[in-house]
CSV table of C-alpha atoms and ligand atoms in Angstrom, one decimal:
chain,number,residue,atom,x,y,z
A,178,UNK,CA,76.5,157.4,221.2
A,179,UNK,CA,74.4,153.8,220.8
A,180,UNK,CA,75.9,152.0,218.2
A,181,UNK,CA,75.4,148.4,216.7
A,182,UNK,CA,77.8,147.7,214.1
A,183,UNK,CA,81.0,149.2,213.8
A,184,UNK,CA,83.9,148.8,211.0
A,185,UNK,CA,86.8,149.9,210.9
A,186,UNK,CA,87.8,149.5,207.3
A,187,UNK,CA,88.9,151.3,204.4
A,188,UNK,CA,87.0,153.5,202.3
A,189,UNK,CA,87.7,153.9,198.9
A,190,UNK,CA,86.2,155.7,195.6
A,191,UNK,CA,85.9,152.8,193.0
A,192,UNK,CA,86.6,153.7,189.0
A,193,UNK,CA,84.7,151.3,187.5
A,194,UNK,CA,85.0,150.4,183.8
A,195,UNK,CA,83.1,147.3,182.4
A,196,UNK,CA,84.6,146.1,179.1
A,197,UNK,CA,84.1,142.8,177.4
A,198,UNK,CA,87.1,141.1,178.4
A,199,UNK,CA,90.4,141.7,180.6
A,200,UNK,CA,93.0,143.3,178.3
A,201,UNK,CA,96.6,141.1,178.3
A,202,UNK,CA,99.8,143.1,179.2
A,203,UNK,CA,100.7,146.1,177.0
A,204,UNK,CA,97.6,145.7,175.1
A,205,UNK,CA,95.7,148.3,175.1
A,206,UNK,CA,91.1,148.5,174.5
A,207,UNK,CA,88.3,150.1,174.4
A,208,UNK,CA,85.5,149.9,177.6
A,209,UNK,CA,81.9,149.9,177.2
A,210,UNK,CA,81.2,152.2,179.8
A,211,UNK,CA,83.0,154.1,183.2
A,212,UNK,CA,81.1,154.8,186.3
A,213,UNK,CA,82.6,155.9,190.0
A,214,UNK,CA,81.4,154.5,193.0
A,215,UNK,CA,81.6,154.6,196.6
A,216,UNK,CA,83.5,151.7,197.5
A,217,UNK,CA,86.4,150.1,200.0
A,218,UNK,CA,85.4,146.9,201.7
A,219,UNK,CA,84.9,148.7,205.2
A,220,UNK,CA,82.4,151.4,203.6
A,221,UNK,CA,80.6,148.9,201.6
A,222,UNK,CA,79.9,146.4,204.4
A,223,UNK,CA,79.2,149.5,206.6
A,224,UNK,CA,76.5,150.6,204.1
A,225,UNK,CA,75.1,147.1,203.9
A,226,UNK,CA,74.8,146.8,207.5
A,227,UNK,CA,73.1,150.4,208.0
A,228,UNK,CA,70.5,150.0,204.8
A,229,UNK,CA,69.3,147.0,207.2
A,230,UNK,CA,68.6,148.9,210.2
A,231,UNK,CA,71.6,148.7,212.1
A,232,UNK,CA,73.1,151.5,213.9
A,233,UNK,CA,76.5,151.9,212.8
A,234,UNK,CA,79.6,153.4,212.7
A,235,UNK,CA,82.6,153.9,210.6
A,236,UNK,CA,86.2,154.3,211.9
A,237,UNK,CA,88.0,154.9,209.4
A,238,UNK,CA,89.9,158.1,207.7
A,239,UNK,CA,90.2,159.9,204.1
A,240,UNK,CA,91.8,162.5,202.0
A,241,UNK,CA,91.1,166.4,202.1
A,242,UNK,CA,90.0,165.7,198.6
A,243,UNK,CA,86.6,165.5,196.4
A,244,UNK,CA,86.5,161.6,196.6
A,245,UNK,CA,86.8,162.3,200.8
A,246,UNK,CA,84.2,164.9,200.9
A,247,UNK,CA,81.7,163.0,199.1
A,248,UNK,CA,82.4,159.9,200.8
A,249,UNK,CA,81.4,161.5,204.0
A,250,UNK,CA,78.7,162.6,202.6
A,251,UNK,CA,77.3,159.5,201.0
A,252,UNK,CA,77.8,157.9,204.6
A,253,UNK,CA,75.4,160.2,205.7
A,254,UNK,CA,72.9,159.5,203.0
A,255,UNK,CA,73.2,156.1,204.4
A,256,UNK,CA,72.7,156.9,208.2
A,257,UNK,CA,76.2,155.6,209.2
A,258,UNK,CA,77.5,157.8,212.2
A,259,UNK,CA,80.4,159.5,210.6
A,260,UNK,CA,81.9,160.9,214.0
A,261,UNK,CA,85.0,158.7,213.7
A,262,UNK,CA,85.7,159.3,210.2
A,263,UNK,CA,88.7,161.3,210.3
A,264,UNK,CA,90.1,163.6,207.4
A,265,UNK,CA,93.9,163.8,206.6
A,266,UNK,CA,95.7,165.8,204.8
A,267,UNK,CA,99.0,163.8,204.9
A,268,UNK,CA,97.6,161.4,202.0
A,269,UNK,CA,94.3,161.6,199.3
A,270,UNK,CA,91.4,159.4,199.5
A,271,UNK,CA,91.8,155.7,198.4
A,272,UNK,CA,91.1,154.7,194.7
A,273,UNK,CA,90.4,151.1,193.1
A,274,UNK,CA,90.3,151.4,189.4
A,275,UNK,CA,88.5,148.1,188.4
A,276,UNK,CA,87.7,146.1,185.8
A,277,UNK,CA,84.0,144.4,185.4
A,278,UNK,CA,84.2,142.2,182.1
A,279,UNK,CA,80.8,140.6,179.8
A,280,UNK,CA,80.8,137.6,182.3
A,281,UNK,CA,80.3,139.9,185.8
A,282,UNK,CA,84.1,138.8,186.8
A,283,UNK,CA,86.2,142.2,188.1
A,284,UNK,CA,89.9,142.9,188.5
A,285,UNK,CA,90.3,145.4,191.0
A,286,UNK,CA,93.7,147.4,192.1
A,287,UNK,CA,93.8,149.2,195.0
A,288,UNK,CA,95.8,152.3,195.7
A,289,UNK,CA,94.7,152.8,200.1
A,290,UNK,CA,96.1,156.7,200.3
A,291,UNK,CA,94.5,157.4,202.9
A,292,UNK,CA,93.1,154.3,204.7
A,293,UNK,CA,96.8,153.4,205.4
A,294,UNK,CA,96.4,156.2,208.1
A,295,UNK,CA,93.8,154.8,210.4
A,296,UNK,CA,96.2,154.4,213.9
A,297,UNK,CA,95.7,151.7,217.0
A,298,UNK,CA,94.8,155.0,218.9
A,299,UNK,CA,91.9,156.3,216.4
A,300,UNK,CA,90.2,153.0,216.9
A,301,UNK,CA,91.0,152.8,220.9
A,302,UNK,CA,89.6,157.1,221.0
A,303,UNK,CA,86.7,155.4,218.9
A,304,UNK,CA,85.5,152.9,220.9
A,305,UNK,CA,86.1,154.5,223.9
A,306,UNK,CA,83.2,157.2,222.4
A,307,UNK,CA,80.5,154.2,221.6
A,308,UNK,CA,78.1,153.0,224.1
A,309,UNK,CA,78.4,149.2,224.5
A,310,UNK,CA,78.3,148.6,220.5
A,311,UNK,CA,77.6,144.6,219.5
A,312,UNK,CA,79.2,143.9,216.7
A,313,UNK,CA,83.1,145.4,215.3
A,314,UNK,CA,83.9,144.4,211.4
A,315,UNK,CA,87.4,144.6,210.5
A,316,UNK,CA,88.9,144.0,206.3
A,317,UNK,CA,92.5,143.5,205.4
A,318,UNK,CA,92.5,147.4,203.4
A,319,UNK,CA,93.8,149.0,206.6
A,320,UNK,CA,97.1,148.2,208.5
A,321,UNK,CA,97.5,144.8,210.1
A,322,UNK,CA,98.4,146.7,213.7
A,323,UNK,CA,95.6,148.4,213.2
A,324,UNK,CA,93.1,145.3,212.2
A,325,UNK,CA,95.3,143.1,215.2
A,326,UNK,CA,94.3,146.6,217.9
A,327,UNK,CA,90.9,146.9,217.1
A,328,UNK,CA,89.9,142.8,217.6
A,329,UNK,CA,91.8,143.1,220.6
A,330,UNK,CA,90.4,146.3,222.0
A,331,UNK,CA,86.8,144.7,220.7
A,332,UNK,CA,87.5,141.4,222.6
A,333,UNK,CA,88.0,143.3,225.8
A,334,UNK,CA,85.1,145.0,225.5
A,335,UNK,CA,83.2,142.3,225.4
A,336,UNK,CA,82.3,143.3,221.8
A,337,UNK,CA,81.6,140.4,219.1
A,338,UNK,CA,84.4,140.0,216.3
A,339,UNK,CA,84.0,139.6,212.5
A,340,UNK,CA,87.4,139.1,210.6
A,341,UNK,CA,86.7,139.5,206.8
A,342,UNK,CA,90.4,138.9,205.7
A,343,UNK,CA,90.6,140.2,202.2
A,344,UNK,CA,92.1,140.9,200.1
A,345,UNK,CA,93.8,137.8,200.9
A,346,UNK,CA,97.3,137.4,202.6
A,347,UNK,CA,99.2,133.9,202.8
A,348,UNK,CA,100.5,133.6,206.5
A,349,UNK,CA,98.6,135.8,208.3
A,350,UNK,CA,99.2,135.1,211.6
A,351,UNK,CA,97.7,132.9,214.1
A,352,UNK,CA,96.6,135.9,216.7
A,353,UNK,CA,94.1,137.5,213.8
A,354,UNK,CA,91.8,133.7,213.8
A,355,UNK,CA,92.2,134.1,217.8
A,356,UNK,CA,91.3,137.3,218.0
A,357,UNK,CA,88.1,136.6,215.7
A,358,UNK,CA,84.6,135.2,216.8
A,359,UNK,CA,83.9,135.1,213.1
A,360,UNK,CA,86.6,134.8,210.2
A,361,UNK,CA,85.0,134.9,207.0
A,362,UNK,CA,87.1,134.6,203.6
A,363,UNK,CA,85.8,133.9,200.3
A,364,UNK,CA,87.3,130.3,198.5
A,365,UNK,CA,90.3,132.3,197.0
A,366,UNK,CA,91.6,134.1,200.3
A,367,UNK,CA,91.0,130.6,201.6
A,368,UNK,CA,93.4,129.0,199.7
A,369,UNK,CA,96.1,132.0,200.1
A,370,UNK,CA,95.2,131.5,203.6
A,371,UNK,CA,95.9,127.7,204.3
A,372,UNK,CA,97.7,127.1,200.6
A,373,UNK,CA,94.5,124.6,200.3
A,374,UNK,CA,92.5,124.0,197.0
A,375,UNK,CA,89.2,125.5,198.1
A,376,UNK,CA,87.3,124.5,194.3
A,377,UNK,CA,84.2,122.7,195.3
A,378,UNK,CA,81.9,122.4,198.6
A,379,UNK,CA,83.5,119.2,200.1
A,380,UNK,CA,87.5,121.4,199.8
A,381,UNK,CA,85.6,124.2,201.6
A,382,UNK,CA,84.4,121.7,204.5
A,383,UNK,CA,88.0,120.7,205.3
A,384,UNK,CA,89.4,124.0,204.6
A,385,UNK,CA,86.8,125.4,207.7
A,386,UNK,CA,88.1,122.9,209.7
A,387,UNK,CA,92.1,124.0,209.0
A,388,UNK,CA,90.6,127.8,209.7
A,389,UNK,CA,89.2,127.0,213.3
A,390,UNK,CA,92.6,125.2,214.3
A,391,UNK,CA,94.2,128.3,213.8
A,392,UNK,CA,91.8,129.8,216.7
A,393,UNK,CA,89.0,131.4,215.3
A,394,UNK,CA,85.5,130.7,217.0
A,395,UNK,CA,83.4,130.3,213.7
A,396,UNK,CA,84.9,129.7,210.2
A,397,UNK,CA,82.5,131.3,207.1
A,398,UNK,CA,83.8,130.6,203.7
A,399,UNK,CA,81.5,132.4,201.2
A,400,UNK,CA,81.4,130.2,197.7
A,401,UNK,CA,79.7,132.6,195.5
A,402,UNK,CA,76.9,131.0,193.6
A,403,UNK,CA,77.7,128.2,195.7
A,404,UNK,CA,76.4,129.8,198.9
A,405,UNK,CA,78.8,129.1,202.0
A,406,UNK,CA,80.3,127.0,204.6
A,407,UNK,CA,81.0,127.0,207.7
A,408,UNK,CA,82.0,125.3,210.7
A,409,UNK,CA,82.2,126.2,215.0
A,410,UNK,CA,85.1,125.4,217.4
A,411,UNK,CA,82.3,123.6,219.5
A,412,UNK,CA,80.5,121.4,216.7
A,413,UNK,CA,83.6,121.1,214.5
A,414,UNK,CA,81.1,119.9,211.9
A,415,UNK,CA,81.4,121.8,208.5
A,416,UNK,CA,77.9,122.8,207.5
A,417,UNK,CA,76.8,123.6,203.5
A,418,UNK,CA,74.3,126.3,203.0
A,419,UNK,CA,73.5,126.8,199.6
A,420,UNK,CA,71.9,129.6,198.0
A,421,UNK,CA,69.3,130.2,194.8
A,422,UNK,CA,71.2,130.3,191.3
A,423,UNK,CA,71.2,133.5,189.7
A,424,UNK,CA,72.9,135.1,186.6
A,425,UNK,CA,75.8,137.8,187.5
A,426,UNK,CA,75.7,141.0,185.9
A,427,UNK,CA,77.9,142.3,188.4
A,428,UNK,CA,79.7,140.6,191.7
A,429,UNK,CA,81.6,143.4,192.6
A,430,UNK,CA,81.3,144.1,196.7
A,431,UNK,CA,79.1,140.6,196.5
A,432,UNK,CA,81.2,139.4,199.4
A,433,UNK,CA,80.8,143.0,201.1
A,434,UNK,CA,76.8,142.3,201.1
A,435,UNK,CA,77.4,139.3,202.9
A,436,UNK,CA,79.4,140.7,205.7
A,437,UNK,CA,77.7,143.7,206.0
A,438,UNK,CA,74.4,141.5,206.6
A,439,UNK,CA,76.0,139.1,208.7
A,440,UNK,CA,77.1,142.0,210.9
A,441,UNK,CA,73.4,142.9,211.1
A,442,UNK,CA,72.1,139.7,211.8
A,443,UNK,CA,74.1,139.3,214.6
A,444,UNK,CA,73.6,142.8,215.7
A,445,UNK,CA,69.9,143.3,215.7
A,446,UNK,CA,68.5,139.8,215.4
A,447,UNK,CA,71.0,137.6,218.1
A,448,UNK,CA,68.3,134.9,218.6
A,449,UNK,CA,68.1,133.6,215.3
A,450,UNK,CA,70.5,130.4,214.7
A,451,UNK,CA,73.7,131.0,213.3
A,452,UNK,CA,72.3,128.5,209.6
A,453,UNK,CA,69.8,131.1,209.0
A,454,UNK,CA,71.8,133.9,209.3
A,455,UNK,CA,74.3,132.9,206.9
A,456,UNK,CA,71.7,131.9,204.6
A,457,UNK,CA,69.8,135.3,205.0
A,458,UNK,CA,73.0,136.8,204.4
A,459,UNK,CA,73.9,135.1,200.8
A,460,UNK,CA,70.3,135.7,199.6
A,461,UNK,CA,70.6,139.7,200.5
A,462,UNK,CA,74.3,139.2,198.4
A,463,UNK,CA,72.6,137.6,195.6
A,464,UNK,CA,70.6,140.4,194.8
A,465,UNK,CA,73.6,142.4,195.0
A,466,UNK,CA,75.0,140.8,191.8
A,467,UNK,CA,72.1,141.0,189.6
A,468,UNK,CA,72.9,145.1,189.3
A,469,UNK,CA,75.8,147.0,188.6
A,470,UNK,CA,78.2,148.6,190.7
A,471,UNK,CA,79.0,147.7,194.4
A,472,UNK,CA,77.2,149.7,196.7
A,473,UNK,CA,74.4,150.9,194.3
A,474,UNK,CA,73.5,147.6,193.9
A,475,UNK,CA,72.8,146.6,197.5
A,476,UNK,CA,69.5,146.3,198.8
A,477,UNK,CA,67.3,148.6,201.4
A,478,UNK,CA,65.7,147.4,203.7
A,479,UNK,CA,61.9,148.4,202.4
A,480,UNK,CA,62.8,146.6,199.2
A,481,UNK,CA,63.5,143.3,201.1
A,482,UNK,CA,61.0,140.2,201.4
A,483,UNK,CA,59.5,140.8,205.4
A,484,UNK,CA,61.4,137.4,206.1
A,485,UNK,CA,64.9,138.6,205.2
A,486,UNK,CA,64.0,141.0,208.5
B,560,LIG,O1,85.0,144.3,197.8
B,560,LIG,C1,84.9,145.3,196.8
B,560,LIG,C2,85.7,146.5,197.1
B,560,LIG,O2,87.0,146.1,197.0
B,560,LIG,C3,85.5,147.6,196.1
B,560,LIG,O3,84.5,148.5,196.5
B,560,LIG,C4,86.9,148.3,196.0
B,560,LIG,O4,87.0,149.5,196.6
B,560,LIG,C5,87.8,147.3,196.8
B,560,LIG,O5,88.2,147.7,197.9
B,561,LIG,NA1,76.7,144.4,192.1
């Protein structure tokens, strides 16, 4: 089948519960309020990229369970081709019980069940089903073989590669950056990533630079409120785009938005220039962290200003 965009990630069902602050070891509080969501970095950029307009795919696997079942299903609701979602029995869907507190930080822990299944071969008997797709997404939820066999495969086929590497990993090694047309961290899987300070805009510049020597083509550090910055193996000029200040209910799957519309971008709109992009991108994750909740909170299409598309 035609296909755009397509991740291979995790998928995960999120337990969300806000409370006012992070409780300390052994103590024990009460939350405000509990909500489930669908979740996983691979689902949530795969959402963002479909509720665009791309055509995309997810290749990825979950439990025989509830949380599976309605995963699927919620994929559909968002037009992603599910054909390469497998279901196992041999482990239950992944879980992150999370922690949003008064300020819109989270604490997340991730149990991958399921996600831990997704094989070299599922991705290769994937791709081999797609029709010349543009764009493949990979996250750091899944095995590293299998994150290392699907760039590879990708860069075989021609196909663009975007490398979000979180949750972060100090000394991944050198073949993921080479294997990557875009590697995009935030400033904390930055610093686990080159064991730099990545604190303020001008860190960020020199940290993009330390990112492309270890091979990547493009280095895109997202800064939060800050924006992003990034730098090319041809310019080797760090660039600053900043984005539009807004208040944080909730930044959960923020850095999922911005993936998930880069993927598009470069998908379904090719002739814009890289700048714009990324700044089209942090607007669309802006809004994301002015509701609650990860993918609930990321935008359609419709409700976008015409110039976002
Ligand atoms: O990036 C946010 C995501 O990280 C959540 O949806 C949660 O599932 C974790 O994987
Ligand atoms: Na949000």
């Amino acid at each position: 089948c035609q296909i755009d965009v397509v991740i291979v990630g995790s998928c995960n069902m999120d337990l969300i519960s806000y409370v006012s602050r992070f409780p300390k070891p052994g103590e024990t509080i009460h939350g405000k309020r509990f909500c489930t969501g669908f979740g996983g970095k691979g689902a949530n950029q795969c959402v963002m990229a479909s509720r665009l307009g791309a055509k995309t795919a997810m290749v990825g696997k979950v439990g025989d369970d509830s949380y599976g079942r309605d995963t699927i299903m919620n994929f559909k609701e968002n037009n992603v081709v599910t054909d390469f979602l497998n279901t196992t029995k041999e482990s239950s869907t992944g879980v992150a019980p999370i922690l949003v507190d008064d300020s819109g930080q989270n604490s997340i822990v991730i149990v991958s069940g399921a996600n831990f299944q997704i094989t070299p071969v599922d991705v290769q008997q994937a791709l081999s089903q797609m029709e010349s797709p543009k764009v493949l997404v990979c996250q750091l939820e899944i095995l590293q073989e299998t994150v290392l066999a699907a760039l590879k495969e990708a860069r075989a086929l021609g196909i663009t590669t975007i490398l979000n590497p979180a949750p972060g990993v100090p000394g991944l090694p050198d073949e993921f950056y080479q294997y990557s047309d875009f590697f995009c961290p935030n400033e904390t899987e930055t610093e686990l990533l080159t064991g730099l300070s990545v604190s303020c805009v001008e860190e960020a510049k020199k940290a993009s630079l330390v990112l492309l020597d270890k091979g990547c083509k493009t280095a895109i550090i997202t800064m939060g409120g800050e924006g992003a910055v990034y730098a090319t193996a041809e310019a080797r000029t760090p660039l600053h785009v900043p984005v539009d200040a807004v208040t944080p209910v909730d930044t959960t799957g923020a850095g999922d938005a911005f993936i998930g519309s880069l993927a598009f971008y470069l998908a379904n709109h090719s002739s814009l220039e890289l700048g714009e992009m990324i700044k089209r991108s942090c607007e669309i994750a802006s809004t994301s962290v002015l509701s609650p909740g990860t993918q609930t909170s990321f935008p359609w299409k419709q409700s976008l200003h015409p110039h976002l598309l």
